[in-house]
Coordinates of C-alpha atoms in Angstrom, one line a residue:
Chain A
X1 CA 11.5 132.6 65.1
X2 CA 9.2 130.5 62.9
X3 CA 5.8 130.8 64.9
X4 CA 4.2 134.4 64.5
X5 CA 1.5 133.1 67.2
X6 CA 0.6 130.9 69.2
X7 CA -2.4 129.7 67.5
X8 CA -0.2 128.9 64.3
X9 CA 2.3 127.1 66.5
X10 CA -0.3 124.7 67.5
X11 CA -1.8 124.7 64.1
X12 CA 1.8 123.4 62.8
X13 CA 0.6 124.2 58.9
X14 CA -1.9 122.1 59.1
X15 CA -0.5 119.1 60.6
X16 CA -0.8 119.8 64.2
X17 CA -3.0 117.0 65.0
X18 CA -0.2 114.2 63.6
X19 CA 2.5 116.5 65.1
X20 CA 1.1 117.0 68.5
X21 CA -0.6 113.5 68.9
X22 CA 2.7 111.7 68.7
X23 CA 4.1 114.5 71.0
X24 CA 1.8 114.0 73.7
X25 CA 2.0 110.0 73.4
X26 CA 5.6 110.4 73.1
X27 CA 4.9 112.4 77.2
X28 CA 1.9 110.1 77.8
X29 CA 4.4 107.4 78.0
X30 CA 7.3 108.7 79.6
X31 CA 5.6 110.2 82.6
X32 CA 3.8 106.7 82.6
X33 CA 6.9 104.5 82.5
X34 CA 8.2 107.2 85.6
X35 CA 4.6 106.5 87.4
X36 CA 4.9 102.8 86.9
X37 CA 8.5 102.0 88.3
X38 CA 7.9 104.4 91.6
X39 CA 4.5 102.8 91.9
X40 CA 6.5 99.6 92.2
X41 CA 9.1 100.7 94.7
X42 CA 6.6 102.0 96.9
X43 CA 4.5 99.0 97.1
X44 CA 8.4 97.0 97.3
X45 CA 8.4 99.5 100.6
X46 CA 5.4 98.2 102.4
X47 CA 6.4 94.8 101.6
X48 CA 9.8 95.0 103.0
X49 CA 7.9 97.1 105.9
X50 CA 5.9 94.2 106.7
X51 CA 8.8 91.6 106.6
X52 CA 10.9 94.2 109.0
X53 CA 8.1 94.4 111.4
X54 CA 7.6 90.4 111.3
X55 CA 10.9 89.7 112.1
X56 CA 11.4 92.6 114.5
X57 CA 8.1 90.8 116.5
X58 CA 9.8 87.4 115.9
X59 CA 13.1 88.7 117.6
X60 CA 11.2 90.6 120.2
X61 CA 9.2 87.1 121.2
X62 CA 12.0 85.2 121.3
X63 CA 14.2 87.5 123.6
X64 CA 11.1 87.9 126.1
X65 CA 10.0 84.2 126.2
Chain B
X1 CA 45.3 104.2 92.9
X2 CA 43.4 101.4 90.6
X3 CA 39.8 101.9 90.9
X4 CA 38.4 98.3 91.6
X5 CA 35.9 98.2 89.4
X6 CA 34.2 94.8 90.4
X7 CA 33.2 96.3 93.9
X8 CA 30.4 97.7 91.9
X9 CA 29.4 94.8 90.4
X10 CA 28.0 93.5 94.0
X11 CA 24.2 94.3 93.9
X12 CA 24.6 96.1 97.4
X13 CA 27.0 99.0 96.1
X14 CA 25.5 99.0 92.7
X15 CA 22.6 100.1 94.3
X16 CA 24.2 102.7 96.1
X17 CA 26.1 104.1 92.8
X18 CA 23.2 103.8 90.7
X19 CA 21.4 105.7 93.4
X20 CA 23.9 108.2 93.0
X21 CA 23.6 108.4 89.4
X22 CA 20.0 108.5 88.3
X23 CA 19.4 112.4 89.0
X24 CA 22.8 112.9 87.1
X25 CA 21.9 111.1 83.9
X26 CA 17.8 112.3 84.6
X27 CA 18.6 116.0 84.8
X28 CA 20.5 115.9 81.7
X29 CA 18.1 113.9 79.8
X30 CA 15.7 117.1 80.7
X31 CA 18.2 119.6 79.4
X32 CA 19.0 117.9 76.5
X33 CA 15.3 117.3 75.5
X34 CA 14.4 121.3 76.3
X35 CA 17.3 122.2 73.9
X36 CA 16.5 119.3 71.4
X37 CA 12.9 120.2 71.2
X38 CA 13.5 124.2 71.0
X39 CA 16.3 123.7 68.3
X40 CA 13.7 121.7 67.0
X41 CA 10.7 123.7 66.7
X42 CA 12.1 126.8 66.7
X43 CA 15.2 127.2 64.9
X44 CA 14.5 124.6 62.2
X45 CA 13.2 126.1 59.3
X46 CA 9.9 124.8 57.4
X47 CA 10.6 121.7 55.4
X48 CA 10.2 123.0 51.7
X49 CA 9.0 119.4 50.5
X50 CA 7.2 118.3 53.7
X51 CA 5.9 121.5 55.4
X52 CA 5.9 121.1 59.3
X53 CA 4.9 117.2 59.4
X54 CA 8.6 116.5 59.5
X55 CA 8.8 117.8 63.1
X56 CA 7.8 114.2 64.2
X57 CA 11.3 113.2 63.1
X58 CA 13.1 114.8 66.3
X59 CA 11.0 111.8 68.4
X60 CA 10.7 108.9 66.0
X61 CA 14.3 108.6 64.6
X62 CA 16.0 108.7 68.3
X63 CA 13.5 105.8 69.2
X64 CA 14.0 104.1 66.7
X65 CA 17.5 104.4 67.2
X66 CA 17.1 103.8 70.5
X67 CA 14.6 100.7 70.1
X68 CA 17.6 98.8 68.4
X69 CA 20.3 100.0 70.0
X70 CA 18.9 98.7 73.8
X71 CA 17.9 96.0 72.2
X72 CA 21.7 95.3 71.5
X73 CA 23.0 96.3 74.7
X74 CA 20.0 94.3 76.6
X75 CA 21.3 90.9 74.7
X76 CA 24.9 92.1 75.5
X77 CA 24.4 91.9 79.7
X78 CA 22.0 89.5 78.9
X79 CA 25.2 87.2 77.5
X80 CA 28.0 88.3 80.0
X81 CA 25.2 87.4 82.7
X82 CA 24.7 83.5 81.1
X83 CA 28.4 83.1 80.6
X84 CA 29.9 84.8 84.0
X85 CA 26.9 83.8 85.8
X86 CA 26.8 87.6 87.4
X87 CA 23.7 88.3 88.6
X88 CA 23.8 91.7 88.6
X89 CA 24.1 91.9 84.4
X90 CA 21.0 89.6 84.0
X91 CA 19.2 92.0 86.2
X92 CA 20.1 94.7 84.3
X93 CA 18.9 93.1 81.0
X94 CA 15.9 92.4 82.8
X95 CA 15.3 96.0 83.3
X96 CA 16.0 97.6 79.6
X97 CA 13.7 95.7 78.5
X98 CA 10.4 97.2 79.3
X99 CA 12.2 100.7 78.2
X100 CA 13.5 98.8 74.7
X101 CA 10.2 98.0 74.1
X102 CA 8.4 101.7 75.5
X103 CA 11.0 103.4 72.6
X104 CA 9.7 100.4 69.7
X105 CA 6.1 101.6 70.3
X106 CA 7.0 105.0 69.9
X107 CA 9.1 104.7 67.2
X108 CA 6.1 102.3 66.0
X109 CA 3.3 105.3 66.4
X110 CA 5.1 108.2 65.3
X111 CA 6.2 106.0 62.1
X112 CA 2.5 105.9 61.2
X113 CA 1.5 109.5 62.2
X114 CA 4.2 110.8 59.9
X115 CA 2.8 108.0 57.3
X116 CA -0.4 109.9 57.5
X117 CA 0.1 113.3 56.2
X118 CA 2.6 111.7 53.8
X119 CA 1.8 108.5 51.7
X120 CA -1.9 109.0 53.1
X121 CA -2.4 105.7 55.4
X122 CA -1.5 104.6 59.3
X123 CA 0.3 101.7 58.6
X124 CA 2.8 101.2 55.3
X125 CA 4.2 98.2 54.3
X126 CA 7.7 99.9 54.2
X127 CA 10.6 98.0 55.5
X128 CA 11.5 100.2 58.3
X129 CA 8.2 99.9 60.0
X130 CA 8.0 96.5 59.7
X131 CA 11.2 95.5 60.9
X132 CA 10.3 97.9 64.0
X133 CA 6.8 96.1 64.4
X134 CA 9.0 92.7 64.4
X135 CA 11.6 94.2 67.0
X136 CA 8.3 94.7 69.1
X137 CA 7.4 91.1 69.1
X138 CA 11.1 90.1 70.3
X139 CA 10.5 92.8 73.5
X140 CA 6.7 91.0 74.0
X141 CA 8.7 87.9 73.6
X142 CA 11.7 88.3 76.1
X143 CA 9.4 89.7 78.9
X144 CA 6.8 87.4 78.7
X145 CA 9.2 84.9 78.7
X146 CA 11.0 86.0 81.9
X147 CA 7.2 87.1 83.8
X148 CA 6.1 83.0 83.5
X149 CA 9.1 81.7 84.7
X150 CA 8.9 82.3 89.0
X151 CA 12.4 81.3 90.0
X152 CA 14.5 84.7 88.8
X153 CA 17.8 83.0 87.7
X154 CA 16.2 80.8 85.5
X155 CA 14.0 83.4 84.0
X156 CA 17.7 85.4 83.6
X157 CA 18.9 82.3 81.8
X158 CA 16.1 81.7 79.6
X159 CA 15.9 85.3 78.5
X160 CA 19.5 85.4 78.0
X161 CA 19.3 82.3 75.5
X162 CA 16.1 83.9 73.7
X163 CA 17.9 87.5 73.4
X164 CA 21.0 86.6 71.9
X165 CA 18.9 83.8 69.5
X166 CA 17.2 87.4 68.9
X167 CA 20.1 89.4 67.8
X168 CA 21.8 87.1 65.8
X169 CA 18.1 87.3 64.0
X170 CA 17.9 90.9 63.8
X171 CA 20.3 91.4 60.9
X172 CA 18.5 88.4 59.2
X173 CA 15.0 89.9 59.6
X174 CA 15.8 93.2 58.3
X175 CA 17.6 92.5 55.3
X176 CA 14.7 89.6 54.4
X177 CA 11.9 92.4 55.2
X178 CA 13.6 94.9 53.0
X179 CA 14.3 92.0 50.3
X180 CA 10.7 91.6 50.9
X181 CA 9.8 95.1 50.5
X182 CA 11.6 96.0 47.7
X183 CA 10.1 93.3 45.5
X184 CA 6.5 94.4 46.4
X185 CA 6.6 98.5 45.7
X186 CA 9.2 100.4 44.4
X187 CA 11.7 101.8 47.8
X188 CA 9.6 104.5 49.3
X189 CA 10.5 107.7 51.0
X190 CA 12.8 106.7 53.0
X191 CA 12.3 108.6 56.6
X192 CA 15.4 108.8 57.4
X193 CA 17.5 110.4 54.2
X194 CA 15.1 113.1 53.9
X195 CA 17.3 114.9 50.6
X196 CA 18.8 117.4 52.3
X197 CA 19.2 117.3 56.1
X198 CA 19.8 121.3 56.8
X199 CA 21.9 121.4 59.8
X200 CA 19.7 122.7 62.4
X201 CA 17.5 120.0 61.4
X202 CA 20.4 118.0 62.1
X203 CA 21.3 119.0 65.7
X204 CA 17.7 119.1 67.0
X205 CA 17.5 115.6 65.9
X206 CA 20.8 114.4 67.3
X207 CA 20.6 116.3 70.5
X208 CA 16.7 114.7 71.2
X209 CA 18.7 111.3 70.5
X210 CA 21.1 112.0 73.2
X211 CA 18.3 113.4 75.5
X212 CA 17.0 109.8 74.7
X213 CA 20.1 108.1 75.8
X214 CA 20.6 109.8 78.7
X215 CA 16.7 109.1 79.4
X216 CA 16.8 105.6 79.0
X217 CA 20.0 105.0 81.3
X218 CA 18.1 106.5 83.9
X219 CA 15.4 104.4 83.5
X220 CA 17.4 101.8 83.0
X221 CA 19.3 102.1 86.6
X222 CA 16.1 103.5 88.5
X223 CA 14.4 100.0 87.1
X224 CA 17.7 97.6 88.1
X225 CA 17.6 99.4 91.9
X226 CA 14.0 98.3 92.1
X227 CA 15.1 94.7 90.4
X228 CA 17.6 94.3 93.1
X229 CA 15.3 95.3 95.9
X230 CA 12.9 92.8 95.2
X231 CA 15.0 89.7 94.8
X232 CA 17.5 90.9 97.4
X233 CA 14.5 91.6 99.6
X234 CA 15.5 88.7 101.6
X235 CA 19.2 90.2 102.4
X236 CA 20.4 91.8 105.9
X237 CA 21.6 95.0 103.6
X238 CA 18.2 95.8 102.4
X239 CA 16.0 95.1 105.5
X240 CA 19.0 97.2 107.5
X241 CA 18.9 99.6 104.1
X242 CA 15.0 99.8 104.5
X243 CA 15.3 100.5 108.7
X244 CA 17.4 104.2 107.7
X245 CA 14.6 105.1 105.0
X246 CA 11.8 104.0 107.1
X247 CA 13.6 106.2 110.4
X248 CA 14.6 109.4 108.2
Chain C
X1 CA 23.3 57.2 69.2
X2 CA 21.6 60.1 66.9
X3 CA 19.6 57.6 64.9
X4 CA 18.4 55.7 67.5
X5 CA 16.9 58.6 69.2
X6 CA 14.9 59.0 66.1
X7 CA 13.6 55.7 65.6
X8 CA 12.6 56.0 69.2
X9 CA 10.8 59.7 68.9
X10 CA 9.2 57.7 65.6
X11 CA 8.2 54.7 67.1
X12 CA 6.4 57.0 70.0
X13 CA 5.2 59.5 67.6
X14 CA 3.7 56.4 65.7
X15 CA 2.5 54.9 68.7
X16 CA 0.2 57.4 69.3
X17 CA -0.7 58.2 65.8
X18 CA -3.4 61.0 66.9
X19 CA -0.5 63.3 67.3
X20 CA 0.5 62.9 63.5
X21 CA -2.8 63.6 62.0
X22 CA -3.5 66.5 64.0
X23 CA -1.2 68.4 62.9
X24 CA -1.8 67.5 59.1
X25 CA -5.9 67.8 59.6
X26 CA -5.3 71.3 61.5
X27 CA -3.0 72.2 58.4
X28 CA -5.6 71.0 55.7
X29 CA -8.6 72.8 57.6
X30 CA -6.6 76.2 57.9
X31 CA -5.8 76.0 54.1
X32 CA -9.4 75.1 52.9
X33 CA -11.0 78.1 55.1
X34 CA -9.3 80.7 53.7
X35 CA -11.5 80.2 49.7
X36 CA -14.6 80.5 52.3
X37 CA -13.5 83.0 54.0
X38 CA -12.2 85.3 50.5
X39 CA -14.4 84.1 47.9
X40 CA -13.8 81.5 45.4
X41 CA -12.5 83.8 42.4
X42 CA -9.8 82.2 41.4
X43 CA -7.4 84.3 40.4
X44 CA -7.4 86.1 44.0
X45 CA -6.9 82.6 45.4
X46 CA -3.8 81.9 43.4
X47 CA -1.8 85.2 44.2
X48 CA -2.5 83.9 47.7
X49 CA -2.2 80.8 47.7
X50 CA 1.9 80.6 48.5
X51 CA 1.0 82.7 51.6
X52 CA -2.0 80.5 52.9
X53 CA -0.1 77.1 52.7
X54 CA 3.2 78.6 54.3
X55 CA 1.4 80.5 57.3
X56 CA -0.9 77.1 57.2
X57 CA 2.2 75.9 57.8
X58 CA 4.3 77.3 60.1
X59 CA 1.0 77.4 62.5
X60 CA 1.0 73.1 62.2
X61 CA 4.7 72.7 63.1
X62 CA 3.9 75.0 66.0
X63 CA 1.2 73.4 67.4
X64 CA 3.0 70.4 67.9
X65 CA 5.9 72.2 69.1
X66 CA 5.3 71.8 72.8
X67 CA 4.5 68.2 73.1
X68 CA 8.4 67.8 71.7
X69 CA 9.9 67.7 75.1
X70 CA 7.0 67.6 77.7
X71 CA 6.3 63.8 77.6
X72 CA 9.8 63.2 78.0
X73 CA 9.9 65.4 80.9
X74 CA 7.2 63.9 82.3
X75 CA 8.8 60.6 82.6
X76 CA 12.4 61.8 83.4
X77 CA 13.8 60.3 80.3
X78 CA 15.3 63.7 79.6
X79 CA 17.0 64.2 82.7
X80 CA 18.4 60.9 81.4
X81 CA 19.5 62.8 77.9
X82 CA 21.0 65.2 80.3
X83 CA 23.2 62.7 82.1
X84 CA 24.2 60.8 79.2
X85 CA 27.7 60.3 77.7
X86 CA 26.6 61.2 74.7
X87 CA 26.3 64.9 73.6
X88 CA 23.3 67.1 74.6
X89 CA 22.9 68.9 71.4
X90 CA 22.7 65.5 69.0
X91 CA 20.5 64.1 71.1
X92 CA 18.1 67.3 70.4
X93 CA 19.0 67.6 66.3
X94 CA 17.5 63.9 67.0
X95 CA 14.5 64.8 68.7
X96 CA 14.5 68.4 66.3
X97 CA 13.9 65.9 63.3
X98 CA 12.2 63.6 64.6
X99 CA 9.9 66.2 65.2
X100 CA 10.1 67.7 61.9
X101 CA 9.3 63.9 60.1
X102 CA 6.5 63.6 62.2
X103 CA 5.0 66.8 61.6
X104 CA 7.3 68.6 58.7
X105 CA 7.1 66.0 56.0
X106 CA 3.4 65.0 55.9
X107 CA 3.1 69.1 54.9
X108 CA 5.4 68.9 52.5
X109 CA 3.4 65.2 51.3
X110 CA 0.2 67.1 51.8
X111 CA 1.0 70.8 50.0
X112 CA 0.6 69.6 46.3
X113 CA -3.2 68.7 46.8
X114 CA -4.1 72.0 48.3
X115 CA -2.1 73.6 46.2
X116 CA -4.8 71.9 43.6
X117 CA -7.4 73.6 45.5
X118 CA -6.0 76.9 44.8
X119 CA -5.8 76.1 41.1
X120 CA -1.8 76.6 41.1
X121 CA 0.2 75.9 38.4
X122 CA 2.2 72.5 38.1
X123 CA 6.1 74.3 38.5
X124 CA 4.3 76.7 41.2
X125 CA 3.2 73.2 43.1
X126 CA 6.8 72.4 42.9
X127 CA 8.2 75.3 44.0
X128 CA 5.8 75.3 46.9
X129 CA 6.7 71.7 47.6
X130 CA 10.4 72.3 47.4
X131 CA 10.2 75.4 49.5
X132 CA 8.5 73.8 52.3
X133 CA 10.6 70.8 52.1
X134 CA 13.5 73.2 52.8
X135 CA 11.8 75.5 55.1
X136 CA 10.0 73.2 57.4
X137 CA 13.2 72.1 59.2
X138 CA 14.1 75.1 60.1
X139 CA 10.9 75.6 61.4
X140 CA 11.2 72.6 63.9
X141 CA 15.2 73.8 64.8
X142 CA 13.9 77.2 65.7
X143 CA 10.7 76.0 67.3
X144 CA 12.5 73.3 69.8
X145 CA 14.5 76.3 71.2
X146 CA 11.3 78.0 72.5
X147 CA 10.0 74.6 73.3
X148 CA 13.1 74.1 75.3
X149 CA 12.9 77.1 76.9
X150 CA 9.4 77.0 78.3
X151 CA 9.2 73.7 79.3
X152 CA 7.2 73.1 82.0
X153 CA 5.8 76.8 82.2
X154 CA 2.1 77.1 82.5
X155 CA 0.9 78.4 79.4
X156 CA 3.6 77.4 77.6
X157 CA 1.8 76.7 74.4
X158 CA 0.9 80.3 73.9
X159 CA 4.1 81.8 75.1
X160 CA 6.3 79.1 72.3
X161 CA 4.5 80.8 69.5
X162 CA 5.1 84.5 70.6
X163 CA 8.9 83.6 71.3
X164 CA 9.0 81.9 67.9
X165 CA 7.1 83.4 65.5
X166 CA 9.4 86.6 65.2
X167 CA 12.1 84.1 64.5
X168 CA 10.0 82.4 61.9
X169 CA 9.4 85.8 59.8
X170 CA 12.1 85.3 57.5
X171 CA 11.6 81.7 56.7
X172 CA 7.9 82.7 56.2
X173 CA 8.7 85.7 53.6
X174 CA 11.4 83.6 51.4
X175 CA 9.1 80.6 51.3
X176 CA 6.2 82.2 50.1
X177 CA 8.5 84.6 47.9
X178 CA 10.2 82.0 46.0
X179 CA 6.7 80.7 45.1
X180 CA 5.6 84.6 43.8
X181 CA 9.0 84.9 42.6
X182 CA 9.1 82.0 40.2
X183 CA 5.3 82.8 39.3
X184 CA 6.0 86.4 38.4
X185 CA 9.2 84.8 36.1
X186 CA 11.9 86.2 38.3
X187 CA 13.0 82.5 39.1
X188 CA 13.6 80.8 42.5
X189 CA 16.9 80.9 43.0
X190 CA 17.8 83.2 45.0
X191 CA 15.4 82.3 47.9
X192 CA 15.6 78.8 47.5
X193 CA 19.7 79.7 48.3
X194 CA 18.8 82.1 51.1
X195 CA 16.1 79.5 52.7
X196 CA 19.3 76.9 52.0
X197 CA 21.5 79.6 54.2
X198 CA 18.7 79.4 56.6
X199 CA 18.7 76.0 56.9
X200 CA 22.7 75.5 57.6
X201 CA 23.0 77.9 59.7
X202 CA 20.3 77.0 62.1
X203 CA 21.4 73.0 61.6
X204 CA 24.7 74.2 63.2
X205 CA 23.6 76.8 66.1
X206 CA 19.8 75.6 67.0
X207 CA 21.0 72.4 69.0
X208 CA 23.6 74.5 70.9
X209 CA 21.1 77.0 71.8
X210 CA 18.4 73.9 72.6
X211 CA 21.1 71.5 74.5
X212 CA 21.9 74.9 76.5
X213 CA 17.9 75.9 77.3
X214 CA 17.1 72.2 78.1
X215 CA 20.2 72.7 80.9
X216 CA 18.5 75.9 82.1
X217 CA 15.2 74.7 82.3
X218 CA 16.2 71.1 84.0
X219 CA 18.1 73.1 86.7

C-alpha cells in the first residue's frame, strides 16, 4: 500500500491538484455524456408519445365518423 | 446451425441486440476501470523520475488510444455504409462520433495537466498533442457536417466522404507535425516511453484501456439505439415498440 | 471537354472580375496587418514572414471556396455536369483549377512584393514563391471537396473552412518550412518533394472524392 493516509493520498506528492483535476474531468464527462444520451431518449419518448396518441385519435375519428 | 448474421443488420433487431448488450459491455467497463484504477493507484509504485504526476497516464494514454482508434473504426462503418448503402453502419458512425471526440478532449486536457508539473506549461508544442488537437478538428468537422445537413442519408453520405478523406490524412498529418516538431525543439519526453514501464504500471494502464473500450462500445450502442429511434420514429415497429414501454 | 470547362469557369470568373480581386485584396490586407499588429522590428517580421503569407494564403483560397459550385447550382448547369457523357471527376479537376487560376495564381504573382514588405531575402522570395506555386493547388483540390460537400447548406461558408482546414495543416507546415528551412541553410528539398507528393496524390484522389460528394449532395 502506497498511501499511509488519506490526506497524502489526496495530496498525491504534491501533484494532487493536476492528478485529481483531470480525474474529475475525466468523471465530469462521462457521467455527462451518460446524462446527455438518456436526456435524449426521454425527450425521443414524449415525441413518439405524442405521435402515438395522434394517430390513436386519428384512428379513433375515423372508426366513429 | 449457421447463425445468419445479416438479421441483425435490420435496425429493428439491432435494436433489440444492442439492447441486450449495453449492460453487458457497461458492467464490464465498470469492473475493469475499479481494477484499472486500484492497480493504478495502489499497487504501482512512485515513479522514481516523475513522482506521483505520472498517475495521469492510466487516463490519457487509453484516450488517446482510444481517440484514434474510434476514429478508425467510425471511417470504417462510415465506408461499408457509402459503398453497401446499409443504413444501419452509417448510423453507427454517426454515433462514435461524439464519444471519438469526448476521448480527444480528454486525451487533450490530461496531455496538458501532465505538461504542467513536467516541462512547466499547459500547452506544448510536442507532436503528440498537436496531432491530437488536429484529430479534434476532424470530430468538430464530421459532426458539424452531419448536424447542417436535415435529410439523414445525405448527412450519412457526406460524412462518410469527409471521414475516409480524414483517415487517409491522419497518417499524413502526424508524420508532417512530428517532421514539424522535430525541426523546432529537440524530441521531448515522450509520454508514452516513459524509460522503464515497471509492470504494474503496465497493467493498470492496459486494463483502464480496456475499461475504455468496453466503455465506449457501450456508448457507442446506447447512442445508435437512440439514432435508430429517431429516424425510425416513423416505423410500425417503434410506435408498436413504444405502446409495450409506455403499458409496462 | 476538360479545357473547355476551364475557359468557361475563366471567362465567368473574368466576367465578374470582383471575385478575382477579392480574394487577392483580402490576401494583401491579411499580410500587411500583421507588421501593425507585431511591431515593425524587422528581424521578428522576417522569421515570420513564411508563416503570415502561407496562412494569408490558405485563408484567400478559402474564401472563395464556396462560390466554386453554388452559382452553378443555382442555374442547374451542374445537374447538367452530372448528366453528361463526359466524366464527373474531369469536369471538377476543371472547375478545381479553374478555381485555383483565378484565385491560386494571383497569390503566387502577388507573394514576391509582400515578401518585400517583410524585408525577405531574394532566394527566401523564391522559395516562398515556388512553395505557394506548388502548394496552392492542393489547396483548391482539397477545398472543392468540402465545397462539394456543403453545397447548398446554410452556413456553408463557415462549415467549408472547419472541414478543410484540418486537411490543409500539412500543406501549411511544409510550405512555410521549406521557406525556414532553406533560410536556416538546411535547403528545400525535402519539402518542396513532400509538398510535390502532396500535390500528386491529391491530383489523383480529390476529383474522385468531389465527383462522388457533388452526387451526394445533388441527390
Amino acid at each position: 500500500m502506497n498511501w499511509e493516509s488519506w490526506s497524502e493520498f489526496f495530496s498525491m506528492g504534491g501533484y494532487g491538484v493536476y492528478v485529481w483535476g483531470s480525474y474529475c474531468v475525466t468523471i465530469i464527462c462521462i457521467v455527462g455524456e451518460i446524462i446527455l444520451i438518456s436526456k435524449r431518449r426521454r425527450t425521443l419518448q414524449k415525441h413518439l408519445g405524442l405521435i402515438h396518441e395522434s394517430t390513436a385519435k386519428e384512428i379513433k375519428n375515423e372508426t366513429t365518423s | 446451425m449457421a447463425i445468419n448474421w445479416f438479421k441483425y443488420s435490420s435496425p429493428a433487431s439491432f435494436y433489440s441486440l444492442a439492447g441486450k448488450m449495453v449492460p453487458i459491455f457497461f458492467i464490464a467497463a465498470v469492473l475493469l476501470l475499479v481494477a484499472g484504477l486500484y492497480i493504478g493507484f495502489f499497487v504501482a509504485p512512485t515513479d522514481f523520475q516523475q513522482g506521483e504526476a505520472y498517475r495521469i497516464i492510466f487516463i490519457h494514454v487509453p484516450a488517446a488510444w482510444m481517440s484514434m482508434f474510434l476514429y478508425l473504426i467510425m471511417a470504417f462503418w462510415a465506408g461499408i455504409g457509402l459503398a453497401f448503402n446499409t443504413r444501419l453502419s452509417s448510423m453507427v458512425a454517426t454515433a462514435i462520433a461524439p464519444t471519438g471526440a469526448l476521448f480527444t478532449f480528454l486525451a487533450l486536457w490530461t496531455g496538458s495537466l501532465w505538461g504542467k508539473p513536467m516541462w512547466g506549461t499547459w500547452w506544448v508544442w510536442d507532436a503528440r498533442l498537436t496531432s491530437e488537437l488536429i484529430l479534434f478538428f476532424l470530430y468538430i468537422g464530421f459532426m458539424s457536417l452531419q448536424a447542417a445537413i436535415d435529410d439523414p442519408r445525405r448527412a450519412d453520405k457526406a460524412g462518410a466522404i469527409l471521414a475516409l478523406v480524414g483517415v487517409i490524412n491522419i497518417p499524413i498529418i502526424y508524420f508532417s507535425v512530428q517532421w514539424w516538431n522535430t525541426l523546432h525543439q529537440g524530441a521531448s519526453v515522450s509520454l508514452t516511453q516513459s524509460p522503464t514501464m515497471a509492470s504494474t504500471m503496465l497493467m493498470g494502464m492496459l486494463i483502464m484501456a480496456l475499461a475504455s473500450w468496453m466503455y465506449s462500445i457501450a456508448m457507442t450502442l446506447m447512442r445508435t439505439r437512440v439514432i435508430i429511434l429517431e429516424r425510425e420514429s416513423h416505423t410500425a415497429w417503434v410506435s408498436e415498440l413504444h405502446q409495450k414501454e409506455a403499458t409496462r | 471537354m476538360f479545357w473547355w470547362i476551364i475557359q468557361r469557369d475563366l471567362l465567368l470568373a473574368m466576367r465578374r472580375r470582383s471575385d478575382v480581386l477579392t480574394t487577392l485584396f483580402f490576401f494583401v490586407i491579411v499580410v500587411s496587418l500583421f507588421p501593425l499588429s507585431v511591431g515593425p522590428e524587422m528581424n521578428m517580421l522576417r522569421t515570420m514572414a513564411p508563416g503570415v503569407v502561407w496562412v494569408a494564403a490558405l485563408l484567400a483560397s478559402m474564401l472563395s471556396l464556396e462560390r466554386m459550385f453554388s452559382s452553378d447550382y443555382q442555374d442547374g448547369t451542374l445537374e447538367q455536369m452530372l448528366i453528361s457523357p463526359h466524366s464527373l471527376s474531369i469536369l471538377v479537376l476543371g472547375k478545381a483549377i479553374a478555381h485555383w487560376l483565378v484565385s491560386g495564381v494571383p497569390l503566387v504573382l502577388m507573394a514576391p512584393v509582400l515578401g518585400i514588405q517583410y524585408d525577405l531575402s531574394v532566394d527566401a522570395l523564391l522559395v516562398l514563391t515556388a512553395s505557394l506555386l506548388l502548394g496552392t493547388p492542393v489547396l483548391s483540390l482539397i477545398g472543392a471537396i468540402g465545397a462539394a460537400l456543403t453545397l447548398g447548406l446554410r452556413g456553408g461558408g463557415v462549415l467549408v473552412s472547419l472541414l478543410v482546414l484540418p486537411l490543409y495543416i500539412p500543406v501549411l507546415i511544409f510550405g512555410s518550412g521549406a521557406v525556414e528551412a532553406s533560410a536556416a541553410g538546411l535547403g528545400y528539398e525535402a519539402h518542396f518533394s513532400l509538398l510535390g507528393a502532396f500535390f500528386l496524390v491529391s491530383l489523383v484522389l480529390a476529383p474522385w472524392a468531389i465527383a462522388s460528394s457533388l452526387r451526394i449532395s445533388m441527390e
